[in-house]
PDB file of C-alpha atoms in Angstrom:
ATOM      1  CA  MET A   1      19.445  -8.994  -3.473  1.00  0.00           C
ATOM      2  CA  ILE A   2      16.216 -12.074  -3.803  1.00  0.00           C
ATOM      3  CA  TYR A   3      14.145  -9.798  -2.547  1.00  0.00           C
ATOM      4  CA  TYR A   4      14.641  -7.304  -5.857  1.00  0.00           C
ATOM      5  CA  LEU A   5      14.269  -9.614  -8.008  1.00  0.00           C
ATOM      6  CA  MET A   6      11.087 -10.677  -6.343  1.00  0.00           C
ATOM      7  CA  LEU A   7       8.963  -7.293  -6.242  1.00  0.00           C
ATOM      8  CA  PRO A   8       7.073  -7.649  -9.000  1.00  0.00           C
ATOM      9  CA  VAL A   9       5.830 -10.562  -9.027  1.00  0.00           C
ATOM     10  CA  VAL A  10       5.368 -10.619  -5.634  1.00  0.00           C
ATOM     11  CA  SER A  11       3.496  -6.779  -6.151  1.00  0.00           C
ATOM     12  CA  LEU A  12       1.882  -7.847  -9.493  1.00  0.00           C
ATOM     13  CA  LEU A  13       0.523 -11.147  -7.724  1.00  0.00           C
ATOM     14  CA  LEU A  14      -0.376  -8.362  -4.635  1.00  0.00           C
ATOM     15  CA  LEU A  15      -2.598  -5.790  -7.266  1.00  0.00           C
ATOM     16  CA  THR A  16      -4.722  -8.075  -9.307  1.00  0.00           C
ATOM     17  CA  ILE A  17      -5.634 -10.411  -5.451  1.00  0.00           C
ATOM     18  CA  GLN A  18      -6.883  -6.701  -5.234  1.00  0.00           C
ATOM     19  CA  ILE A  19      -8.013  -5.884  -7.717  1.00  0.00           C
ATOM     20  CA  THR A  20      -9.410  -8.198  -8.519  1.00  0.00           C
ATOM     21  CA  VAL A  21     -10.512 -10.724  -6.267  1.00  0.00           C
ATOM     22  CA  PHE A  22     -11.141  -8.438  -3.733  1.00  0.00           C
ATOM     23  CA  ASP A  23     -13.598  -6.411  -6.273  1.00  0.00           C
ATOM     24  CA  ILE A  24     -15.269  -9.993  -6.103  1.00  0.00           C
ATOM     25  CA  VAL A  25     -15.167 -10.508  -3.082  1.00  0.00           C
ATOM     26  CA  PHE A  26     -16.820  -7.284  -1.814  1.00  0.00           C
ATOM     27  CA  LEU A  27     -19.625  -6.407  -4.923  1.00  0.00           C
ATOM     28  CA  GLY A  28     -16.553  -3.385  -6.767  1.00  0.00           C
ATOM     29  CA  LYS A  29     -17.865  -0.542  -4.003  1.00  0.00           C
ATOM     30  CA  VAL A  30     -15.518  -0.879  -0.938  1.00  0.00           C
ATOM     31  CA  THR A  31     -12.209  -2.594  -2.069  1.00  0.00           C
ATOM     32  CA  PRO A  32      -9.188  -2.510   0.870  1.00  0.00           C
ATOM     33  CA  GLU A  33      -6.360  -0.859  -0.588  1.00  0.00           C
ATOM     34  CA  ILE A  34      -3.876  -2.947   0.344  1.00  0.00           C
ATOM     35  CA  ALA A  35      -1.374  -1.685  -1.468  1.00  0.00           C
ATOM     36  CA  VAL A  36      -1.639   0.999   0.916  1.00  0.00           C
ATOM     37  CA  ALA A  37      -1.259  -1.319   3.895  1.00  0.00           C
ATOM     38  CA  LEU A  38       2.071  -2.702   2.027  1.00  0.00           C
ATOM     39  CA  VAL A  39       3.450   0.899   1.858  1.00  0.00           C
ATOM     40  CA  ILE A  40       2.833   1.489   4.985  1.00  0.00           C
ATOM     41  CA  TYR A  41       4.152  -2.084   6.258  1.00  0.00           C
ATOM     42  CA  ALA A  42       7.333  -0.528   3.922  1.00  0.00           C
ATOM     43  CA  GLY A  43       7.773   2.539   5.939  1.00  0.00           C
ATOM     44  CA  LEU A  44       6.723   1.063   9.711  1.00  0.00           C
ATOM     45  CA  TYR A  45       8.963  -2.157   8.964  1.00  0.00           C
ATOM     46  CA  LEU A  46      10.666  -2.073   6.645  1.00  0.00           C
ATOM     47  CA  GLY A  47      14.491   0.006   5.445  1.00  0.00           C
ATOM     48  CA  VAL A  48      14.942   3.392   3.952  1.00  0.00           C
ATOM     49  CA  ALA A  49      16.008   1.417   0.285  1.00  0.00           C
ATOM     50  CA  ARG A  50      14.007  -2.344   0.508  1.00  0.00           C
ATOM     51  CA  GLY A  51      10.425   0.186   1.703  1.00  0.00           C
ATOM     52  CA  GLY A  52      11.344   3.326  -1.319  1.00  0.00           C
ATOM     53  CA  ALA A  53      11.529  -0.124  -3.582  1.00  0.00           C
ATOM     54  CA  LEU A  54       8.248  -1.411  -3.121  1.00  0.00           C
ATOM     55  CA  SER A  55       6.555   1.572  -2.856  1.00  0.00           C
ATOM     56  CA  LEU A  56       7.650   3.189  -6.589  1.00  0.00           C
ATOM     57  CA  VAL A  57       6.719  -0.708  -7.690  1.00  0.00           C
ATOM     58  CA  LEU A  58       4.265  -0.634  -6.309  1.00  0.00           C
ATOM     59  CA  GLY A  59       3.181   2.526  -7.396  1.00  0.00           C
ATOM     60  CA  PHE A  60       4.401   2.218 -11.293  1.00  0.00           C
ATOM     61  CA  PHE A  61       2.443  -1.232 -11.926  1.00  0.00           C
ATOM     62  CA  MET A  62      -1.369   0.258 -10.361  1.00  0.00           C
ATOM     63  CA  ASP A  63      -0.275   3.898 -13.095  1.00  0.00           C
ATOM     64  CA  SER A  64      -0.134   1.201 -15.012  1.00  0.00           C
ATOM     65  CA  MET A  65      -3.879  -0.695 -15.021  1.00  0.00           C
ATOM     66  CA  VAL A  66      -5.846   1.617 -13.599  1.00  0.00           C
ATOM     67  CA  GLY A  67      -3.967   5.519 -13.408  1.00  0.00           C
ATOM     68  CA  VAL A  68      -5.842   8.356 -15.161  1.00  0.00           C
ATOM     69  CA  VAL A  69      -2.848  10.676 -14.722  1.00  0.00           C
ATOM     70  CA  PRO A  70       0.481   9.047 -15.074  1.00  0.00           C
ATOM     71  CA  GLY A  71       2.792   8.460 -12.467  1.00  0.00           C
ATOM     72  CA  PHE A  72       0.233   9.569  -9.412  1.00  0.00           C
ATOM     73  CA  PHE A  73       0.810   6.772  -7.852  1.00  0.00           C
ATOM     74  CA  VAL A  74       3.904   5.740  -7.888  1.00  0.00           C
ATOM     75  CA  PHE A  75       4.015  10.002  -5.742  1.00  0.00           C
ATOM     76  CA  THR A  76       1.568   9.040  -3.693  1.00  0.00           C
ATOM     77  CA  TYR A  77       2.960   5.566  -2.751  1.00  0.00           C
ATOM     78  CA  LEU A  78       5.870   6.833  -2.061  1.00  0.00           C
ATOM     79  CA  LEU A  79       4.875  10.089  -0.731  1.00  0.00           C
ATOM     80  CA  ILE A  80       3.047   7.643   2.331  1.00  0.00           C
ATOM     81  CA  PHE A  81       5.733   5.747   2.458  1.00  0.00           C
ATOM     82  CA  LEU A  82       7.947   8.083   3.343  1.00  0.00           C
ATOM     83  CA  ILE A  83       5.706   9.683   5.780  1.00  0.00           C
ATOM     84  CA  SER A  84       5.867   6.450   7.524  1.00  0.00           C
ATOM     85  CA  HIS A  85       9.418   6.193   7.953  1.00  0.00           C
ATOM     86  CA  ILE A  86       9.473   9.732   9.291  1.00  0.00           C
ATOM     87  CA  VAL A  87       6.810   9.051  11.627  1.00  0.00           C
ATOM     88  CA  SER A  88       8.439   5.020  12.453  1.00  0.00           C
ATOM     89  CA  PHE A  89      11.041   7.098  14.069  1.00  0.00           C
ATOM     90  CA  ARG A  90       8.447   8.821  16.067  1.00  0.00           C
ATOM     91  CA  ILE A  91       5.679   6.612  17.764  1.00  0.00           C
ATOM     92  CA  TYR A  92       6.678   3.526  18.742  1.00  0.00           C
ATOM     93  CA  ALA A  93       3.894   1.783  15.203  1.00  0.00           C
ATOM     94  CA  GLY A  94       3.320  -2.370  17.291  1.00  0.00           C
ATOM     95  CA  GLY A  95       0.162  -0.717  18.840  1.00  0.00           C
ATOM     96  CA  MET A  96      -2.812  -2.185  17.089  1.00  0.00           C
ATOM     97  CA  ILE A  97      -5.292   0.916  17.467  1.00  0.00           C
ATOM     98  CA  PHE A  98      -2.516   2.945  16.098  1.00  0.00           C
ATOM     99  CA  ALA A  99      -2.119   1.187  13.082  1.00  0.00           C
ATOM    100  CA  VAL A 100      -6.248   1.134  12.087  1.00  0.00           C
ATOM    101  CA  CYS A 101      -6.324   5.322  12.647  1.00  0.00           C
ATOM    102  CA  PHE A 102      -2.842   5.964  11.320  1.00  0.00           C
ATOM    103  CA  THR A 103      -4.063   3.527   7.801  1.00  0.00           C
ATOM    104  CA  LEU A 104      -7.131   5.299   7.990  1.00  0.00           C
ATOM    105  CA  ALA A 105      -6.027   8.602   7.667  1.00  0.00           C
ATOM    106  CA  CYS A 106      -2.838   7.714   4.660  1.00  0.00           C
ATOM    107  CA  VAL A 107      -5.832   5.715   2.632  1.00  0.00           C
ATOM    108  CA  LEU A 108      -7.405   9.394   3.446  1.00  0.00           C
ATOM    109  CA  LEU A 109      -4.781  10.914   2.267  1.00  0.00           C
ATOM    110  CA  GLU A 110      -4.797   8.842  -0.497  1.00  0.00           C
ATOM    111  CA  LYS A 111      -8.312   9.370  -1.587  1.00  0.00           C
ATOM    112  CA  SER A 112      -8.318  13.128  -0.901  1.00  0.00           C
ATOM    113  CA  LEU A 113      -4.342  14.137  -3.366  1.00  0.00           C
ATOM    114  CA  ILE A 114      -7.109  11.992  -5.346  1.00  0.00           C
ATOM    115  CA  LEU A 115     -10.075  14.501  -5.676  1.00  0.00           C
ATOM    116  CA  VAL A 116      -7.314  16.974  -5.766  1.00  0.00           C
ATOM    117  CA  VAL A 117      -6.292  15.833  -9.493  1.00  0.00           C
ATOM    118  CA  TYR A 118      -9.354  16.120 -10.599  1.00  0.00           C
ATOM    119  CA  LYS A 119     -10.681  19.221  -9.679  1.00  0.00           C
ATOM    120  CA  THR A 120      -7.261  20.341 -10.628  1.00  0.00           C
ATOM    121  CA  LEU A 121      -6.405  18.830 -13.788  1.00  0.00           C
ATOM    122  CA  TYR A 122     -10.761  17.404 -14.984  1.00  0.00           C
ATOM    123  CA  GLY A 123     -11.797  20.924 -12.907  1.00  0.00           C
ATOM    124  CA  VAL A 124     -14.327  17.886 -11.930  1.00  0.00           C
ATOM    125  CA  ASN A 125     -15.681  17.912  -8.185  1.00  0.00           C
ATOM    126  CA  VAL A 126     -16.067  14.205  -7.777  1.00  0.00           C
ATOM    127  CA  LEU A 127     -16.696  14.218  -3.970  1.00  0.00           C
ATOM    128  CA  SER A 128     -20.169  13.624  -3.053  1.00  0.00           C
ATOM    129  CA  ASP A 129     -19.449  10.758  -5.641  1.00  0.00           C
ATOM    130  CA  ILE A 130     -16.313   9.676  -3.985  1.00  0.00           C
ATOM    131  CA  LEU A 131     -17.118  10.920  -0.783  1.00  0.00           C
ATOM    132  CA  PRO A 132     -19.178   8.285   1.116  1.00  0.00           C
ATOM    133  CA  VAL A 133     -17.048   5.588  -0.919  1.00  0.00           C
ATOM    134  CA  SER A 134     -13.225   6.614   0.135  1.00  0.00           C
ATOM    135  CA  LEU A 135     -14.275   7.040   4.099  1.00  0.00           C
ATOM    136  CA  ILE A 136     -16.664   3.333   3.948  1.00  0.00           C
ATOM    137  CA  GLN A 137     -12.607   2.245   1.644  1.00  0.00           C
ATOM    138  CA  ALA A 138     -11.422   4.171   4.795  1.00  0.00           C
ATOM    139  CA  ALA A 139     -12.678   2.241   7.189  1.00  0.00           C
ATOM    140  CA  VAL A 140     -11.828  -1.214   6.493  1.00  0.00           C
ATOM    141  CA  THR A 141      -8.879  -0.977   4.892  1.00  0.00           C
ATOM    142  CA  GLY A 142      -7.781   1.050   8.527  1.00  0.00           C
ATOM    143  CA  ALA A 143      -9.624  -2.150  10.229  1.00  0.00           C
ATOM    144  CA  LEU A 144      -7.762  -5.023   8.034  1.00  0.00           C
ATOM    145  CA  ALA A 145      -4.322  -3.150   9.410  1.00  0.00           C
ATOM    146  CA  PRO A 146      -4.454  -5.701  12.169  1.00  0.00           C
ATOM    147  CA  ILE A 147      -4.654  -7.834  10.831  1.00  0.00           C
ATOM    148  CA  LEU A 148      -2.666  -7.284   6.810  1.00  0.00           C
ATOM    149  CA  PHE A 149       0.668  -6.370   8.910  1.00  0.00           C
ATOM    150  CA  ALA A 150       0.829  -9.591  10.392  1.00  0.00           C
ATOM    151  CA  LEU A 151       0.359 -11.185   7.672  1.00  0.00           C
ATOM    152  CA  PHE A 152       2.931  -8.927   6.011  1.00  0.00           C
ATOM    153  CA  ARG A 153       5.398 -10.089   8.958  1.00  0.00           C
ATOM    154  CA  ARG A 154       4.570 -13.571   8.605  1.00  0.00           C
ATOM    155  CA  LEU A 155       5.209 -13.132   4.416  1.00  0.00           C
ATOM    156  CA  GLU A 156       8.669 -11.145   5.704  1.00  0.00           C
ATOM    157  CA  GLY A 157       9.651 -13.280   7.407  1.00  0.00           C
ATOM    158  CA  VAL A 158       8.915 -16.220   4.518  1.00  0.00           C
ATOM    159  CA  LEU A 159      10.657 -14.750   2.727  1.00  0.00           C
ATOM    160  CA  SER A 160      13.989 -13.802   4.286  1.00  0.00           C
ATOM    161  CA  VAL A 161      14.514 -17.362   5.730  1.00  0.00           C
ATOM    162  CA  TRP A 162      14.935 -18.556   1.908  1.00  0.00           C
ATOM    163  CA  GLU A 163      17.238 -15.410   1.222  1.00  0.00           C
ATOM    164  CA  SER A 164      18.912 -16.557   3.462  1.00  0.00           C
ATOM    165  CA  ARG A 165      19.306 -20.268   2.592  1.00  0.00           C
ATOM    166  CA  VAL A 166      19.886 -20.153  -0.910  1.00  0.00           C
ATOM    167  CA  SER A 167      21.990 -17.225   0.070  1.00  0.00           C
ATOM    168  CA  SER A 168      24.260 -19.909   1.754  1.00  0.00           C
ATOM    169  CA  GLN A 169      23.757 -22.204  -1.108  1.00  0.00           C
ATOM    170  CA  LEU A 170      24.950 -20.263  -3.133  1.00  0.00           C
TER     171      LEU A 170
END
């Protein structure tokens, strides 16, 4: 229960760090997609209820902060979560190479959906503008995926210990 109460606060904090701090650190060019990495982690390692709620909240906040098309990030993050969750049943997801490659593919999927939306809704072909930055951004996020997954695993452990302590005190 506490997980669902803390979810909006932690998600908003994570997205604020991704949008502001990493934008400053990486000079606004190639910021890693931490939210997508967290959605992938949720799909691979969390249950459907917890991971789906996390993906939904992250997508909602991302739409609220930077979304041009309402609901785009909710749809994209839920799609990436479902793909990750299905893959988690088929493939051993513990390897570092798998984490890098799968995260790279999912970030490229998100960027491809952005290209499709711009072409479909606005009639603008932004492929030449977004392609170089998207490839580098996907590579950076993929390279950071094992570190981010370890950080998410540790954070999940801390939250579950804290949740069990609070529930035992009640």
